[in-house]
Amino acid sequence: MNAAIALFLMQDGVINGAIYALLGVTLVLVFTVTRVIFVPQGEFVAWGALTLAAFEAGTTPGTAWLLLALGVVTAIADVLRGEIARTPQALLRAGLRDVVLPALLVGLAVWIAPQKPPLWIAGLLTLALIVPMGPLVYRLAFAPMADASVLALFIAAIGVHFTLTGLGLVFFGAEGFRTTPFIAGVFPIGPLPFKGQSLVVLAVTAILLVGLWLFFERTLLGKALRATAVNRLGARLVGIPTLLTGRIAFALASAIGALSGMLVGSLTTIAYDSGFLIGLKGFVAAIAAGLASYPLTVAAAIAVGILESFSAFFASAFKEVIVFALIIPLLVWRSLAARHTDEEEE
Amino acid sequence: MNALLARPLLAAIVLIGFGAIPLLPLPDFWITLWCYIGLSSLVAIGLVLLTGVGGMTSFGQAAFVGIGAYTSAVLTTRYGLSPWLTLPACLLTTGITATLLGLVTVRLSGHFLPLGTIAWGISIFYLFGNIEWLGRYDGLSGLPPFSIAGHALIDSRSVFYVIWLVVLVAVVLSENLLDSRTGRAIRALRGGGQAAESFGVATHRAKLVVFVYAALLAGVSGWLYAHVQRAVSPSPFGVNAGIEYLLMAVLGGSGHVLGGVFGATVVTILKDHLQSLLPKLIGSDGNFETIVFGILMVGILQFARQGLWPMVLRLLPAPPPVKVDTSAEPLPRRPLPEAGAPLLAVDKARMQFGGLVAVNDVSFALKAGEIVGLIGPNGAGKSTTFNLLTGVLRPTAGSIKFLGQQVAGLPARLIAGQGVARTFQHVKLVGTMSVIENVAIGAHLRGRAGVIASMLRFDRAEEKRILREAAAQLERVGLREHLHKPASSLALGQQRVVEIARALCLDPAMLLLDEPAAGLRFGEKQQLAALLSQLRAEGVSILLVEHDMDFVMKLTDHLVVLDFGQKIAEGTPAAVSKNPAVLEAYLGGVT
């Protein structure tokens, strides 16, 4: 291996690491706000890429119908549970939000898809279809058991992952797809050629991380989310609706997941089940940071990306083994650093 | 019919009926399905113990099945060993892997373990799939079947008995384990295990034990699988399989060994039906059953977190309550120090949390046979002092000597070993366990039966003595009629008294009571005061934190008053009640 290859692997690793960083940060966000270890995050990544690919192919993506189905089921479940009051106004509002809006989006997707929309319109529509799924999944699966133990919520998250992966197979089939890059071509920067899409990945990641930072530091809503993360009961006592913060956390998760999917879609082939492994690499980073620190998560994610690209070069068959086995020394380190004070869990 | 006989009779009927299944003219396909149910049951039983009983979870059990299967596959195909002989090797490989992984993860709080299991579940899967020696993704084939006296058990009707015999043994061993000293320690892990730790249970070790046990059951399942299937490849040992095993345990029911078998049965049969139905409905091939499994998992957690087995249990005759043999030999007692001898000496104990000094160089002493009260307004540092004495917190500075030995900074379970028992301000009982089982945890250090002895029932003599002690202490505190009720069914005041009985089971030289009278009615407080006086007369020394001044003034020999982390007064109750500094602290300065 020479310096050029090393630099190239490094570049590759940093770009993949940027995606893992986005996912890792979202996982930390969702976990601290809702205590859900959101494994299904990976499905949104896959769906982001596959939905964009469907628009490019001129077909209506299955996620459109899925959004409508999810909206209808969630609305019915929430009415049955009494989460939506049975008054005409409340029912109307819920109907507009959970049924009519998704139906309009489906209509838009069905109308626009055969016209092969420009990439940016397809991208926006992809976001519009997938972002609402985050809060819907939260309302359907997690909100009814928001006070359960982390363990129970985690098992539920795995259940959601199982269901969403299966649905992904139904709606997109087993075939893998690649999308066209947002910016085509290769740009030499210093000694290294950069793919346009790689630059997009780095730029979007940087913008999103700064945006998240501003959101948490400068907006009331962001501060409410942080307050919920620190102390749920306290947050509720000062009037922060924890259900709302949960929905927002999940909306951020689906938004960042779908965006990441659209970004990696042109760098690697994505199939219905590819998201799981990508999301889990975000997890490795989040675990390294103890599911708590954002900057540490980003640093760890970049490290995971670099480790992955170097192990792909040296021992490509064992790439996944190396990345996931990394979790063992990480846990050892965490376990030595851990103070044993987890008593409130049941 | 005699209620005591109903269950054994039912069990016998079910066993005989079950054993007759292969003899019935059923299609082979059904018998094979039951074989797979048996194989999954083994893994699910382990998960029930891990998740439902121990409060931990693993999505990586399929990897342990794989390790067991591959071990036997390699030994039989490459070294020509008989399948029967490879079982110890399978246990060894899964056991060692599980111990190493367990050592890493059991110290971490709840959710890191399952996350870790997903990660190494994936790595082990890719490892199987990429090692030439293990046949890569094609795996190894041509494994020998089990054979008895030259007769090969190839047909599913004969191998059925091997599998279910192993399941039966696993059920019996697991039930025995749960109903024992070690079992109580494992069951007390739920809710963090702080109470168990305070009675001498090495909770990390208990977690490791149940983790390794669950892995061994999975390894045995893999061993059987390898020689029933007679081929191994990585795909049945991936993370999805691990998730399905967990679904079996969650669906069957946390906390019930047979719930694991039930869950395995439901999930395996359901999977078989879904795999033939769903592709027809959807019109393409694929593992669509995951959609239904996922919904099932979330639904169970939302609507029936205890799983489905408890619903089945309600239809069966109730199990007989734990038998208490009052003629069992009493447990040996520890010699108590003579009345008036120095027992506890706290010297300049200090606890700092960052810039906050919660306990500021507090010194006091307690003599054997005394009742000392630790009082003070809210935030005075009483509970923190209590936590220093019991090893929950490690003091920043200062010395705490118990019977002349330094105990400052020792972990809670070692302090318990010195003869210090405690109760908790917020009651820490295992709600699903019966009152007597909760109290028996108090006697943990007075027994020694280990895992193997418990599983093989060699612990019965000792177990009788422990239960006799627990019953005696419950009778002493006046809760005899509640022995067999679940702890959570008692009123809060009674639960506090249960905690006292549990503490007495340790045979303590010193008893630390954290607000024992809170939530008690007047009559109950009088009974409690009488009990504590009686204990004092027997030579037990007591330190109590209490807010009920009337209770404290009448009962204690000596009072220590804290305010803002500092000792402001001490002396007899009468002297303290006239102390101006104390009046100032409590009443805010009467001018």
Short mmCIF file of C-alpha atoms in Angstrom, two decimals, chain A residues 31 37 81 140-141 144-145 148 150-152 154-156 158-163 166-167 169-170 277 280 283 287 291 317-318 320-321 324-325 327-328 331-332 334-335 338 340 342-343 345-346, chain B residues 55 57 59 101 104-105 107-109 111-112 114-116 118-120 122-123 126-127 130 190-192 194 204 240 243-244 246 250 282 286-288 290-291 293-295 297-298 301-302 305 428:
data_model
loop_
_atom_site.label_atom_id
_atom_site.label_comp_id
_atom_site.label_asym_id
_atom_site.label_seq_id
_atom_site.Cartn_x
_atom_site.Cartn_y
_atom_site.Cartn_z
CA PHE A 31 -32.46 7.55 22.73
CA ILE A 37 -32.88 2.44 20.90
CA ARG A 81 -56.88 4.36 22.47
CA LEU A 140 -48.21 3.51 16.71
CA ALA A 141 -45.46 1.50 18.36
CA PRO A 144 -48.43 3.65 24.04
CA MET A 145 -45.55 2.13 26.03
CA ALA A 148 -41.83 0.94 29.77
CA VAL A 150 -35.44 0.66 28.05
CA LEU A 151 -35.26 -3.08 27.51
CA ALA A 152 -38.95 -3.43 26.60
CA PHE A 154 -35.64 -1.91 22.69
CA ILE A 155 -37.37 -5.21 22.04
CA ALA A 156 -40.30 -3.28 20.55
CA ILE A 158 -36.50 -4.72 17.07
CA GLY A 159 -40.08 -5.76 16.37
CA VAL A 160 -40.62 -2.58 14.36
CA HIS A 161 -37.40 -3.28 12.48
CA PHE A 162 -38.66 -6.76 11.62
CA THR A 163 -41.97 -5.44 10.34
CA GLY A 166 -40.62 -7.17 5.66
CA LEU A 167 -42.70 -4.29 4.31
CA LEU A 169 -39.41 -6.38 0.74
CA VAL A 170 -43.08 -6.23 -0.20
CA LEU A 277 -26.15 -2.79 8.61
CA LEU A 280 -25.88 -0.49 13.04
CA PHE A 283 -24.82 2.39 16.52
CA ILE A 287 -22.14 3.09 21.73
CA LEU A 291 -25.21 6.84 23.80
CA ALA A 317 -14.30 -10.82 3.33
CA PHE A 318 -13.93 -9.95 7.01
CA GLU A 320 -18.19 -6.69 8.67
CA VAL A 321 -16.59 -9.04 11.19
CA PHE A 324 -18.82 -5.28 14.46
CA ALA A 325 -16.24 -7.11 16.52
CA ILE A 327 -17.88 -3.36 19.63
CA ILE A 328 -16.32 -5.84 22.05
CA LEU A 331 -17.80 -2.38 25.50
CA VAL A 332 -14.82 -3.41 27.60
CA ARG A 334 -17.28 1.38 28.48
CA SER A 335 -17.59 -1.26 31.14
CA ALA A 338 -19.05 2.69 33.82
CA HIS A 340 -22.61 0.98 38.52
CA ASP A 342 -28.57 1.69 37.24
CA GLU A 343 -31.13 1.13 39.91
CA GLU A 345 -34.72 0.38 35.77
CA GLU A 346 -37.43 -2.20 35.89
CA GLY B 55 -33.86 -8.78 33.25
CA THR B 57 -31.68 -9.71 26.82
CA PHE B 59 -30.45 -11.10 20.23
CA LEU B 101 -18.71 -11.98 26.11
CA VAL B 104 -17.50 -7.78 29.01
CA THR B 105 -21.17 -6.94 29.06
CA ARG B 107 -21.34 -4.98 34.18
CA LEU B 108 -23.01 -2.58 31.77
CA SER B 109 -26.52 -1.27 32.25
CA HIS B 111 -29.36 -1.90 26.96
CA PHE B 112 -25.67 -2.29 26.12
CA PRO B 114 -28.57 -6.54 23.74
CA LEU B 115 -26.83 -4.00 21.49
CA GLY B 116 -23.61 -5.90 21.96
CA ILE B 118 -26.65 -7.86 17.85
CA ALA B 119 -23.15 -6.75 16.92
CA TRP B 120 -21.39 -9.98 17.76
CA ILE B 122 -23.55 -10.29 13.03
CA SER B 123 -19.79 -10.78 13.33
CA TYR B 126 -19.97 -13.33 8.79
CA LEU B 127 -17.16 -15.25 10.42
CA ASN B 130 -15.99 -16.46 5.38
CA ARG B 190 -34.69 -7.34 38.01
CA GLY B 191 -34.92 -3.79 39.17
CA GLY B 192 -31.15 -3.34 39.37
CA GLN B 194 -29.32 -3.20 44.66
CA HIS B 204 -22.44 -9.43 38.46
CA ASN B 240 -32.86 -12.65 12.29
CA ILE B 243 -34.66 -12.08 16.96
CA GLU B 244 -37.08 -14.95 16.36
CA LEU B 246 -36.35 -13.63 21.49
CA VAL B 250 -41.34 -12.67 24.90
CA ILE B 282 -48.17 -11.14 -1.92
CA GLY B 286 -39.41 -13.86 0.56
CA ASN B 287 -39.41 -13.95 4.31
CA PHE B 288 -42.59 -11.97 4.72
CA THR B 290 -41.12 -10.97 9.67
CA ILE B 291 -43.93 -8.43 9.12
CA PHE B 293 -43.59 -11.35 13.80
CA GLY B 294 -42.69 -7.71 14.29
CA ILE B 295 -46.29 -6.67 14.83
CA MET B 297 -43.67 -8.54 19.21
CA VAL B 298 -44.82 -4.92 19.60
CA LEU B 301 -45.19 -5.70 24.68
CA GLN B 302 -48.04 -3.21 24.51
CA ARG B 305 -46.04 -7.68 28.69
CA LYS B 428 -37.04 -2.77 47.15
#
